[in-house]
């Protein structure tokens, strides 16, 4: 058989592609449930982390998350749970960062008196600068921060603000634009939450 | 033509894909800011290089000349997607951290280079070994870069804090340009030692 003939070349290419792709589709289909489970677990983990609920194992994540109520208001999904006698509401958000979207979860008390926490799910900010929004010291500033006039301001670097009643969190040195973006995201999200929470019974 | 140990020495040292052939530089800059990411990425590349060389060698007498490189690319892409699927299913956090770079293993010149230069004209097992050792050569250089970048950029080694808390991280080590400097230093050092060996011999 002439292996350089046109017919052989076409048939060979077709068969080889078919066999390899068939195997790949099979591998993809078999792992699909696992991939979806991972994605759902990652989402639950972020929501619990924003609400300040501790967890260690995947089983614990699912168990803790089963106690979180999901409700839909104005086509927006909210997550609600009683924590230490307070009603905590969390909402997933996407906002504009410096290089790309910043995705995360923001949790507040239902009376909008304080923020409970924030978790960054995805971001493309400059590593080591804006990318530090994922670090605990930055996120922990929103643990129990008072919401003043419907917002938490991101203050410019300077003296710093460690008072959780001030309604101000510290920006990141060297990441002015990302810090500004976070300020805008917080303001918009708190506004959105206020619209929903004041409009209906949550 | 060459013994396994000669291939090992050649791929790790005298014709190391990174600092002698200067191939696969893109990922050397992109994924080396943390040792753990680098480890998984280089294991992925080693796996793909070994198995694609093996498969190319196995099929070489069947592949028509006209579509040789297309078929090689298909084989490489096949193994890369397998790695991607495995990471997504079993190491989701790693898969997120590496992002598009897993898919970009397909375009890593080392793999195509070994398939063309070695697997095309050698038996399957020795081709797989040649691919694997090329991967080890890549791994050795990338881990060296990642070690310095993670140590100075985060103060950690494989995620463990080793430098005191008072250490101020070097932001440049976290960003890709630092890999250029480190790679340059490694190429310089490697060639200097090699020239000295050559002069002695």
mmCIF file of C-alpha atoms in Angstrom:
data_model
loop_
_atom_site.group_PDB
_atom_site.id
_atom_site.type_symbol
_atom_site.label_atom_id
_atom_site.label_comp_id
_atom_site.label_asym_id
_atom_site.label_seq_id
_atom_site.Cartn_x
_atom_site.Cartn_y
_atom_site.Cartn_z
ATOM 1 C CA UNK A 1 0.000 0.000 0.000
ATOM 2 C CA UNK A 2 1.294 3.411 -0.945
ATOM 3 C CA UNK A 3 1.528 5.399 2.253
ATOM 4 C CA UNK A 4 2.113 8.674 0.449
ATOM 5 C CA UNK A 5 -1.058 8.467 -1.669
ATOM 6 C CA UNK A 6 -3.772 11.057 -1.223
ATOM 7 C CA UNK A 7 -6.392 8.493 -0.229
ATOM 8 C CA UNK A 8 -4.196 6.936 2.454
ATOM 9 C CA UNK A 9 -3.272 10.380 3.815
ATOM 10 C CA UNK A 10 -6.895 11.482 4.096
ATOM 11 C CA UNK A 11 -8.123 8.209 5.583
ATOM 12 C CA UNK A 12 -5.190 7.994 7.995
ATOM 13 C CA UNK A 13 -5.693 11.574 9.232
ATOM 14 C CA UNK A 14 -9.405 10.985 9.655
ATOM 15 C CA UNK A 15 -9.008 7.714 11.547
ATOM 16 C CA UNK A 16 -6.264 9.045 13.826
ATOM 17 C CA UNK A 17 -8.251 12.179 14.685
ATOM 18 C CA UNK A 18 -11.382 10.136 15.262
ATOM 19 C CA UNK A 19 -9.716 7.673 17.628
ATOM 20 C CA UNK A 20 -7.934 10.343 19.684
ATOM 21 C CA UNK A 21 -10.975 12.607 19.936
ATOM 22 C CA UNK A 22 -13.201 9.676 20.847
ATOM 23 C CA UNK A 23 -10.918 8.838 23.751
ATOM 24 C CA UNK A 24 -10.831 12.476 24.877
ATOM 25 C CA UNK A 25 -14.624 12.794 24.817
ATOM 26 C CA UNK A 26 -14.828 9.654 26.893
ATOM 27 C CA UNK A 27 -12.322 10.997 29.438
ATOM 28 C CA UNK A 28 -14.141 14.321 29.545
ATOM 29 C CA UNK A 29 -17.538 12.730 30.084
ATOM 30 C CA UNK A 30 -16.313 10.415 32.854
ATOM 31 C CA UNK A 31 -14.771 13.275 34.840
ATOM 32 C CA UNK A 32 -17.594 15.762 34.232
ATOM 33 C CA UNK A 33 -19.522 15.049 37.486
ATOM 34 C CA UNK A 34 -16.307 15.427 39.468
ATOM 35 C CA UNK A 35 -15.425 18.720 37.764
ATOM 36 C CA UNK A 36 -18.913 20.076 38.461
ATOM 37 C CA UNK A 37 -18.713 18.968 42.068
ATOM 38 C CA UNK A 38 -15.370 20.783 42.416
ATOM 39 C CA UNK A 39 -16.854 23.937 40.944
ATOM 40 C CA UNK A 40 -19.861 23.806 43.269
ATOM 41 C CA UNK A 41 -17.594 23.122 46.274
ATOM 42 C CA UNK A 42 -15.398 26.106 45.392
ATOM 43 C CA UNK A 43 -18.496 28.302 45.199
ATOM 44 C CA UNK A 44 -19.830 27.061 48.542
ATOM 45 C CA UNK A 45 -16.413 27.554 50.104
ATOM 46 C CA UNK A 46 -16.294 31.207 49.003
ATOM 47 C CA UNK A 47 -19.784 31.914 50.309
ATOM 48 C CA UNK A 48 -19.031 30.315 53.688
ATOM 49 C CA UNK A 49 -15.710 32.160 53.893
ATOM 50 C CA UNK A 50 -17.409 35.501 53.206
ATOM 51 C CA UNK A 51 -19.982 34.742 55.913
ATOM 52 C CA UNK A 52 -17.152 33.963 58.314
ATOM 53 C CA UNK A 53 -18.221 30.337 58.863
ATOM 54 C CA UNK A 54 -15.194 28.120 59.554
ATOM 55 C CA UNK A 55 -14.726 24.812 57.755
ATOM 56 C CA UNK A 56 -11.884 22.408 57.109
ATOM 57 C CA UNK A 57 -12.948 19.422 55.016
ATOM 58 C CA UNK A 58 -15.086 19.246 51.851
ATOM 59 C CA UNK A 59 -17.713 17.299 53.828
ATOM 60 C CA UNK A 60 -17.863 20.092 56.358
ATOM 61 C CA UNK A 61 -18.304 22.638 53.577
ATOM 62 C CA UNK A 62 -21.342 20.774 52.280
ATOM 63 C CA UNK A 63 -22.732 20.251 55.765
ATOM 64 C CA UNK A 64 -22.331 23.928 56.713
ATOM 65 C CA UNK A 65 -23.663 25.080 53.385
ATOM 66 C CA UNK A 66 -26.810 22.961 53.790
ATOM 67 C CA UNK A 67 -27.748 25.315 56.622
ATOM 68 C CA UNK A 68 -27.553 28.323 54.315
ATOM 69 C CA UNK A 69 -30.857 29.359 52.767
ATOM 70 C CA UNK A 70 -30.897 30.443 49.151
ATOM 71 C CA UNK A 71 -33.454 32.996 48.101
ATOM 72 C CA UNK A 72 -34.066 34.885 44.900
ATOM 73 C CA UNK A 73 -35.027 38.550 44.912
ATOM 74 C CA UNK A 74 -35.302 40.521 41.669
ATOM 75 C CA UNK A 75 -33.539 37.649 39.881
ATOM 76 C CA UNK A 76 -30.571 37.958 42.237
ATOM 77 C CA UNK A 77 -29.636 34.987 44.387
ATOM 78 C CA UNK A 78 -28.958 35.769 48.021
ATOM 79 C CA UNK A 79 -27.615 33.472 50.710
ATOM 80 C CA UNK A 80 -28.985 33.837 54.216
ATOM 81 C CA UNK A 81 -28.083 32.289 57.527
ATOM 82 C CA UNK A 82 -28.484 33.085 61.222
ATOM 83 C CA UNK A 83 -25.061 33.491 62.827
ATOM 84 C CA UNK A 84 -24.758 34.350 66.538
ATOM 85 C CA UNK A 85 -28.310 35.704 66.587
ATOM 86 C CA UNK A 86 -27.777 37.942 63.570
ATOM 87 C CA UNK A 87 -29.156 37.431 60.103
ATOM 88 C CA UNK A 88 -26.305 37.413 57.609
ATOM 89 C CA UNK A 89 -26.917 37.870 53.899
ATOM 90 C CA UNK A 90 -24.327 37.149 51.216
ATOM 91 C CA UNK A 91 -24.357 38.009 47.533
ATOM 92 C CA UNK A 92 -22.054 37.059 44.687
ATOM 93 C CA UNK A 93 -20.691 39.994 42.707
ATOM 94 C CA UNK A 94 -18.651 40.841 39.620
ATOM 95 C CA UNK A 95 -17.059 44.266 39.275
ATOM 96 C CA UNK A 96 -14.496 45.953 37.093
ATOM 97 C CA UNK A 97 -10.921 45.739 38.325
ATOM 98 C CA UNK A 98 -7.844 47.305 36.765
ATOM 99 C CA UNK A 99 -7.015 44.498 34.289
ATOM 100 C CA UNK A 100 -10.214 42.490 34.291
ATOM 101 C CA UNK A 101 -13.289 41.560 36.274
ATOM 102 C CA UNK A 102 -13.081 40.982 40.015
ATOM 103 C CA UNK A 103 -15.466 38.250 41.135
ATOM 104 C CA UNK A 104 -16.325 37.545 44.708
ATOM 105 C CA UNK A 105 -18.832 37.207 47.500
ATOM 106 C CA UNK A 106 -19.807 39.969 49.932
ATOM 107 C CA UNK A 107 -21.618 39.223 53.195
ATOM 108 C CA UNK A 108 -23.436 41.802 55.342
ATOM 109 C CA UNK A 109 -25.850 41.822 58.251
ATOM 110 C CA UNK A 110 -29.464 41.922 57.054
ATOM 111 C CA UNK A 111 -29.977 45.313 58.717
ATOM 112 C CA UNK A 112 -26.999 46.596 56.703
ATOM 113 C CA UNK A 113 -25.286 47.826 59.813
ATOM 114 C CA UNK A 114 -22.019 46.018 59.248
ATOM 115 C CA UNK A 115 -20.211 44.024 56.610
ATOM 116 C CA UNK A 116 -19.491 40.453 57.675
ATOM 117 C CA UNK A 117 -16.761 39.624 55.194
ATOM 118 C CA UNK A 118 -15.626 39.405 51.612
ATOM 119 C CA UNK A 119 -14.112 36.627 49.558
ATOM 120 C CA UNK A 120 -12.405 37.141 46.200
ATOM 121 C CA UNK A 121 -13.180 34.271 43.831
ATOM 122 C CA UNK A 122 -11.386 35.431 40.709
ATOM 123 C CA UNK A 123 -9.264 38.437 39.769
ATOM 124 C CA UNK A 124 -6.558 39.436 37.304
ATOM 125 C CA UNK A 125 -4.969 42.294 39.234
ATOM 126 C CA UNK A 126 -1.213 42.865 39.195
ATOM 127 C CA UNK A 127 0.430 40.057 41.196
ATOM 128 C CA UNK A 128 1.991 41.356 44.402
ATOM 129 C CA UNK A 129 0.180 44.701 44.151
ATOM 130 C CA UNK A 130 -3.534 44.712 43.295
ATOM 131 C CA UNK A 131 -3.461 40.936 43.562
ATOM 132 C CA UNK A 132 -3.107 41.380 47.310
ATOM 133 C CA UNK A 133 -6.886 41.915 47.553
ATOM 134 C CA UNK A 134 -7.002 38.128 48.005
ATOM 135 C CA UNK A 135 -4.797 38.279 51.116
ATOM 136 C CA UNK A 136 -6.327 37.872 54.552
ATOM 137 C CA UNK A 137 -5.124 41.200 55.953
ATOM 138 C CA UNK A 138 -7.061 43.010 53.231
ATOM 139 C CA UNK A 139 -10.220 40.904 53.432
ATOM 140 C CA UNK A 140 -10.242 40.829 57.242
ATOM 141 C CA UNK A 141 -10.752 44.578 57.265
ATOM 142 C CA UNK A 142 -14.343 43.895 56.252
ATOM 143 C CA UNK A 143 -14.976 41.539 59.187
ATOM 144 C CA UNK A 144 -17.537 43.506 61.177
ATOM 145 C CA UNK A 145 -16.780 46.847 59.547
ATOM 146 C CA UNK A 146 -19.537 49.398 60.155
ATOM 147 C CA UNK A 147 -21.330 50.582 57.016
ATOM 148 C CA UNK A 148 -21.429 54.383 57.168
ATOM 149 C CA UNK A 149 -23.867 56.243 54.883
ATOM 150 C CA UNK A 150 -24.443 53.066 52.911
ATOM 151 C CA UNK A 151 -20.800 52.459 52.052
ATOM 152 C CA UNK A 152 -17.393 51.327 53.256
ATOM 153 C CA UNK A 153 -14.763 53.676 51.895
ATOM 154 C CA UNK A 154 -11.336 52.489 50.845
ATOM 155 C CA UNK A 155 -9.065 55.080 52.386
ATOM 156 C CA UNK A 156 -5.890 56.323 50.793
ATOM 157 C CA UNK A 157 -2.714 54.997 52.371
ATOM 158 C CA UNK A 158 -1.521 57.088 55.271
ATOM 159 C CA UNK A 159 -2.164 56.642 58.938
ATOM 160 C CA UNK A 160 -4.237 53.534 58.396
ATOM 161 C CA UNK A 161 -7.569 52.773 59.976
ATOM 162 C CA UNK A 162 -7.940 49.859 62.364
ATOM 163 C CA UNK A 163 -11.248 50.996 63.864
ATOM 164 C CA UNK A 164 -14.066 48.686 62.676
ATOM 165 C CA UNK A 165 -16.604 51.417 63.476
ATOM 166 C CA UNK A 166 -15.074 53.945 61.095
ATOM 167 C CA UNK A 167 -16.504 52.655 57.835
ATOM 168 C CA UNK A 168 -13.068 52.992 56.259
ATOM 169 C CA UNK A 169 -10.679 50.267 55.145
ATOM 170 C CA UNK A 170 -7.049 50.680 54.121
ATOM 171 C CA UNK A 171 -6.102 50.720 50.465
ATOM 172 C CA UNK A 172 -3.111 48.757 49.147
ATOM 173 C CA UNK A 173 0.109 50.696 48.760
ATOM 174 C CA UNK A 174 1.182 50.724 45.121
ATOM 175 C CA UNK A 175 -2.211 49.539 43.899
ATOM 176 C CA UNK A 176 -4.167 52.776 43.776
ATOM 177 C CA UNK A 177 -6.343 51.815 40.837
ATOM 178 C CA UNK A 178 -7.276 48.386 42.220
ATOM 179 C CA UNK A 179 -8.051 49.973 45.589
ATOM 180 C CA UNK A 180 -10.287 52.515 43.877
ATOM 181 C CA UNK A 181 -12.000 49.708 41.990
ATOM 182 C CA UNK A 182 -12.641 47.883 45.261
ATOM 183 C CA UNK A 183 -14.149 51.080 46.671
ATOM 184 C CA UNK A 184 -16.497 51.368 43.691
ATOM 185 C CA UNK A 185 -17.416 47.664 43.871
ATOM 186 C CA UNK A 186 -18.180 47.928 47.597
ATOM 187 C CA UNK A 187 -20.287 51.053 47.125
ATOM 188 C CA UNK A 188 -22.276 49.557 44.220
ATOM 189 C CA UNK A 189 -22.772 46.196 45.901
ATOM 190 C CA UNK A 190 -23.875 47.719 49.189
ATOM 191 C CA UNK A 191 -26.280 49.923 47.228
ATOM 192 C CA UNK A 192 -27.677 46.881 45.430
ATOM 193 C CA UNK A 193 -28.019 44.968 48.687
ATOM 194 C CA UNK A 194 -29.750 47.964 50.276
ATOM 195 C CA UNK A 195 -32.243 48.105 47.391
ATOM 196 C CA UNK A 196 -33.064 44.430 47.783
ATOM 197 C CA UNK A 197 -33.048 44.280 51.571
ATOM 198 C CA UNK A 198 -35.138 47.387 52.053
ATOM 199 C CA UNK A 199 -37.530 46.477 49.259
ATOM 200 C CA UNK A 200 -38.588 43.050 50.483
ATOM 201 C CA UNK A 201 -38.519 40.869 53.539
ATOM 202 C CA UNK A 202 -35.222 39.090 53.631
ATOM 203 C CA UNK B 1 22.821 5.298 18.696
ATOM 204 C CA UNK B 2 22.948 6.662 22.247
ATOM 205 C CA UNK B 3 22.716 4.929 25.599
ATOM 206 C CA UNK B 4 20.047 5.938 28.106
ATOM 207 C CA UNK B 5 22.645 7.514 30.394
ATOM 208 C CA UNK B 6 24.142 9.524 27.522
ATOM 209 C CA UNK B 7 20.655 10.804 26.666
ATOM 210 C CA UNK B 8 20.075 11.707 30.303
ATOM 211 C CA UNK B 9 23.261 13.718 30.504
ATOM 212 C CA UNK B 10 22.614 15.396 27.184
ATOM 213 C CA UNK B 11 19.042 16.448 27.975
ATOM 214 C CA UNK B 12 19.729 17.643 31.491
ATOM 215 C CA UNK B 13 23.090 19.255 30.943
ATOM 216 C CA UNK B 14 24.938 19.564 27.609
ATOM 217 C CA UNK B 15 21.861 20.323 25.503
ATOM 218 C CA UNK B 16 19.383 21.300 28.216
ATOM 219 C CA UNK B 17 16.209 22.485 26.474
ATOM 220 C CA UNK B 18 16.028 25.723 28.464
ATOM 221 C CA UNK B 19 19.549 27.015 28.869
ATOM 222 C CA UNK B 20 21.243 25.486 25.835
ATOM 223 C CA UNK B 21 18.469 25.267 23.260
ATOM 224 C CA UNK B 22 16.495 28.169 24.799
ATOM 225 C CA UNK B 23 13.149 26.499 24.124
ATOM 226 C CA UNK B 24 9.987 26.693 26.212
ATOM 227 C CA UNK B 25 10.819 30.129 27.594
ATOM 228 C CA UNK B 26 7.223 31.385 27.660
ATOM 229 C CA UNK B 27 6.168 29.051 30.446
ATOM 230 C CA UNK B 28 9.525 29.481 32.187
ATOM 231 C CA UNK B 29 8.526 33.102 32.750
ATOM 232 C CA UNK B 30 4.848 32.562 33.423
ATOM 233 C CA UNK B 31 4.500 29.743 35.939
ATOM 234 C CA UNK B 32 7.634 30.038 38.053
ATOM 235 C CA UNK B 33 6.509 32.365 40.845
ATOM 236 C CA UNK B 34 5.475 29.475 43.100
ATOM 237 C CA UNK B 35 7.323 26.156 43.456
ATOM 238 C CA UNK B 36 4.139 24.080 43.764
ATOM 239 C CA UNK B 37 2.723 25.453 40.486
ATOM 240 C CA UNK B 38 6.076 24.939 38.769
ATOM 241 C CA UNK B 39 6.275 21.360 40.008
ATOM 242 C CA UNK B 40 2.851 20.435 38.604
ATOM 243 C CA UNK B 41 3.460 22.314 35.345
ATOM 244 C CA UNK B 42 6.840 20.656 34.739
ATOM 245 C CA UNK B 43 5.460 17.225 35.657
ATOM 246 C CA UNK B 44 2.736 17.872 33.071
ATOM 247 C CA UNK B 45 5.313 18.796 30.441
ATOM 248 C CA UNK B 46 7.448 15.737 31.287
ATOM 249 C CA UNK B 47 4.420 13.455 31.043
ATOM 250 C CA UNK B 48 3.369 14.946 27.702
ATOM 251 C CA UNK B 49 6.882 14.908 26.215
ATOM 252 C CA UNK B 50 7.521 11.302 27.212
ATOM 253 C CA UNK B 51 4.202 9.923 26.010
ATOM 254 C CA UNK B 52 3.979 11.967 22.828
ATOM 255 C CA UNK B 53 7.529 10.920 21.865
ATOM 256 C CA UNK B 54 6.572 7.322 22.616
ATOM 257 C CA UNK B 55 3.417 7.535 20.499
ATOM 258 C CA UNK B 56 5.068 9.390 17.627
ATOM 259 C CA UNK B 57 7.812 6.765 17.540
ATOM 260 C CA UNK B 58 5.263 3.948 17.656
ATOM 261 C CA UNK B 59 3.262 5.392 14.759
ATOM 262 C CA UNK B 60 6.116 6.827 12.702
ATOM 263 C CA UNK B 61 6.041 4.183 9.964
ATOM 264 C CA UNK B 62 2.310 4.701 9.484
ATOM 265 C CA UNK B 63 2.307 8.500 9.280
ATOM 266 C CA UNK B 64 2.271 9.905 5.724
ATOM 267 C CA UNK B 65 5.013 12.499 5.143
ATOM 268 C CA UNK B 66 2.630 15.294 4.146
ATOM 269 C CA UNK B 67 0.719 15.269 7.424
ATOM 270 C CA UNK B 68 3.617 14.319 9.703
ATOM 271 C CA UNK B 69 3.658 17.512 11.756
ATOM 272 C CA UNK B 70 -0.128 17.776 11.928
ATOM 273 C CA UNK B 71 -0.326 14.284 13.355
ATOM 274 C CA UNK B 72 2.462 15.055 15.834
ATOM 275 C CA UNK B 73 0.558 18.126 16.978
ATOM 276 C CA UNK B 74 -2.592 16.055 17.312
ATOM 277 C CA UNK B 75 -0.785 13.519 19.498
ATOM 278 C CA UNK B 76 0.721 16.259 21.664
ATOM 279 C CA UNK B 77 -2.631 18.040 22.009
ATOM 280 C CA UNK B 78 -4.233 14.750 22.984
ATOM 281 C CA UNK B 79 -1.897 14.248 25.953
ATOM 282 C CA UNK B 80 -2.099 17.889 26.990
ATOM 283 C CA UNK B 81 -5.899 17.727 27.134
ATOM 284 C CA UNK B 82 -5.614 14.536 29.200
ATOM 285 C CA UNK B 83 -3.410 16.451 31.676
ATOM 286 C CA UNK B 84 -5.901 19.325 31.684
ATOM 287 C CA UNK B 85 -8.847 16.995 32.345
ATOM 288 C CA UNK B 86 -6.975 15.233 35.163
ATOM 289 C CA UNK B 87 -6.052 18.541 36.810
ATOM 290 C CA UNK B 88 -9.596 19.882 36.564
ATOM 291 C CA UNK B 89 -11.023 16.730 38.091
ATOM 292 C CA UNK B 90 -8.470 15.957 40.790
ATOM 293 C CA UNK B 91 -6.508 19.172 41.488
ATOM 294 C CA UNK B 92 -9.028 21.972 40.855
ATOM 295 C CA UNK B 93 -7.077 24.625 42.776
ATOM 296 C CA UNK B 94 -3.924 23.858 40.805
ATOM 297 C CA UNK B 95 -5.919 23.931 37.586
ATOM 298 C CA UNK B 96 -7.127 27.443 38.451
ATOM 299 C CA UNK B 97 -3.660 28.638 39.388
ATOM 300 C CA UNK B 98 -2.098 27.393 36.144
ATOM 301 C CA UNK B 99 -5.026 28.677 34.092
ATOM 302 C CA UNK B 100 -4.303 28.823 30.371
ATOM 303 C CA UNK B 101 -0.709 27.602 30.729
ATOM 304 C CA UNK B 102 -1.734 23.944 30.796
ATOM 305 C CA UNK B 103 -3.342 24.294 27.373
ATOM 306 C CA UNK B 104 -0.294 26.183 26.172
ATOM 307 C CA UNK B 105 1.896 23.113 26.849
ATOM 308 C CA UNK B 106 0.791 22.158 23.314
ATOM 309 C CA UNK B 107 2.855 25.009 21.922
ATOM 310 C CA UNK B 108 5.909 24.212 24.048
ATOM 311 C CA UNK B 109 8.680 23.827 21.481
ATOM 312 C CA UNK B 110 10.502 21.217 23.552
ATOM 313 C CA UNK B 111 7.805 18.624 22.899
ATOM 314 C CA UNK B 112 7.549 19.154 19.150
ATOM 315 C CA UNK B 113 11.344 19.399 19.033
ATOM 316 C CA UNK B 114 11.837 15.986 20.646
ATOM 317 C CA UNK B 115 9.139 14.400 18.476
ATOM 318 C CA UNK B 116 10.784 15.728 15.293
ATOM 319 C CA UNK B 117 14.424 15.398 16.279
ATOM 320 C CA UNK B 118 14.398 12.110 18.152
ATOM 321 C CA UNK B 119 11.159 10.099 18.174
ATOM 322 C CA UNK B 120 10.813 10.287 14.389
ATOM 323 C CA UNK B 121 13.979 8.212 13.940
ATOM 324 C CA UNK B 122 14.257 6.070 17.101
ATOM 325 C CA UNK B 123 12.387 3.146 18.715
ATOM 326 C CA UNK B 124 9.495 3.869 21.137
ATOM 327 C CA UNK B 125 11.028 3.131 24.544
ATOM 328 C CA UNK B 126 14.208 5.113 24.082
ATOM 329 C CA UNK B 127 12.086 7.945 22.611
ATOM 330 C CA UNK B 128 9.927 7.990 25.737
ATOM 331 C CA UNK B 129 13.108 8.155 27.820
ATOM 332 C CA UNK B 130 14.443 10.976 25.665
ATOM 333 C CA UNK B 131 11.158 12.858 26.128
ATOM 334 C CA UNK B 132 11.097 12.286 29.882
ATOM 335 C CA UNK B 133 14.708 13.410 30.361
ATOM 336 C CA UNK B 134 14.058 16.529 28.283
ATOM 337 C CA UNK B 135 11.176 17.192 30.668
ATOM 338 C CA UNK B 136 13.558 16.698 33.621
ATOM 339 C CA UNK B 137 15.977 19.220 32.112
ATOM 340 C CA UNK B 138 13.126 21.703 31.796
ATOM 341 C CA UNK B 139 11.971 20.877 35.330
ATOM 342 C CA UNK B 140 15.435 21.387 36.853
ATOM 343 C CA UNK B 141 15.842 24.887 35.428
ATOM 344 C CA UNK B 142 12.278 25.985 36.177
ATOM 345 C CA UNK B 143 12.432 24.726 39.749
ATOM 346 C CA UNK B 144 15.686 26.630 40.272
ATOM 347 C CA UNK B 145 14.042 29.830 39.000
ATOM 348 C CA UNK B 146 10.893 29.196 41.038
ATOM 349 C CA UNK B 147 12.920 28.564 44.193
ATOM 350 C CA UNK B 148 14.531 32.005 44.026
ATOM 351 C CA UNK B 149 11.305 33.729 42.959
ATOM 352 C CA UNK B 150 9.151 32.188 45.687
ATOM 353 C CA UNK B 151 11.807 32.684 48.369
ATOM 354 C CA UNK B 152 12.357 36.356 47.628
ATOM 355 C CA UNK B 153 8.846 37.149 46.384
ATOM 356 C CA UNK B 154 6.848 35.534 49.182
ATOM 357 C CA UNK B 155 9.443 34.443 51.770
ATOM 358 C CA UNK B 156 8.283 30.837 51.415
ATOM 359 C CA UNK B 157 9.468 27.503 49.968
ATOM 360 C CA UNK B 158 6.647 25.234 48.711
ATOM 361 C CA UNK B 159 4.273 27.420 50.727
ATOM 362 C CA UNK B 160 6.184 27.091 54.011
ATOM 363 C CA UNK B 161 7.343 30.338 55.570
ATOM 364 C CA UNK B 162 11.138 30.203 55.812
ATOM 365 C CA UNK B 163 12.133 33.859 55.946
ATOM 366 C CA UNK B 164 11.210 35.870 59.058
ATOM 367 C CA UNK B 165 8.027 37.959 59.020
ATOM 368 C CA UNK B 166 10.100 41.132 58.990
ATOM 369 C CA UNK B 167 11.386 40.213 55.519
ATOM 370 C CA UNK B 168 10.043 42.617 52.903
ATOM 371 C CA UNK B 169 9.023 40.624 49.779
ATOM 372 C CA UNK B 170 10.539 41.716 46.472
ATOM 373 C CA UNK B 171 7.584 42.518 44.257
ATOM 374 C CA UNK B 172 9.632 42.112 41.084
ATOM 375 C CA UNK B 173 10.181 38.440 41.982
ATOM 376 C CA UNK B 174 6.414 37.863 41.843
ATOM 377 C CA UNK B 175 6.092 39.387 38.371
ATOM 378 C CA UNK B 176 7.389 37.741 35.151
ATOM 379 C CA UNK B 177 10.323 40.113 34.446
ATOM 380 C CA UNK B 178 12.314 38.609 37.337
ATOM 381 C CA UNK B 179 12.334 35.278 35.490
ATOM 382 C CA UNK B 180 14.148 37.005 32.602
ATOM 383 C CA UNK B 181 16.949 38.073 34.933
ATOM 384 C CA UNK B 182 17.148 34.693 36.656
ATOM 385 C CA UNK B 183 17.055 32.800 33.376
ATOM 386 C CA UNK B 184 19.807 35.038 32.021
ATOM 387 C CA UNK B 185 21.919 34.335 35.098
ATOM 388 C CA UNK B 186 21.326 30.578 34.783
ATOM 389 C CA UNK B 187 22.278 30.566 31.085
ATOM 390 C CA UNK B 188 25.395 32.585 31.871
ATOM 391 C CA UNK B 189 26.419 30.318 34.759
ATOM 392 C CA UNK B 190 25.630 27.141 32.843
ATOM 393 C CA UNK B 191 27.638 28.167 29.801
ATOM 394 C CA UNK B 192 30.558 29.364 31.897
ATOM 395 C CA UNK B 193 30.813 26.022 33.690
ATOM 396 C CA UNK B 194 30.390 24.172 30.407
ATOM 397 C CA UNK B 195 33.137 26.180 28.704
ATOM 398 C CA UNK B 196 35.451 25.448 31.600
ATOM 399 C CA UNK B 197 34.640 21.719 31.289
ATOM 400 C CA UNK B 198 35.331 21.976 27.571
ATOM 401 C CA UNK B 199 38.662 23.695 28.143
ATOM 402 C CA UNK B 200 39.690 21.045 30.679
ATOM 403 C CA UNK B 201 38.759 18.172 28.397
#
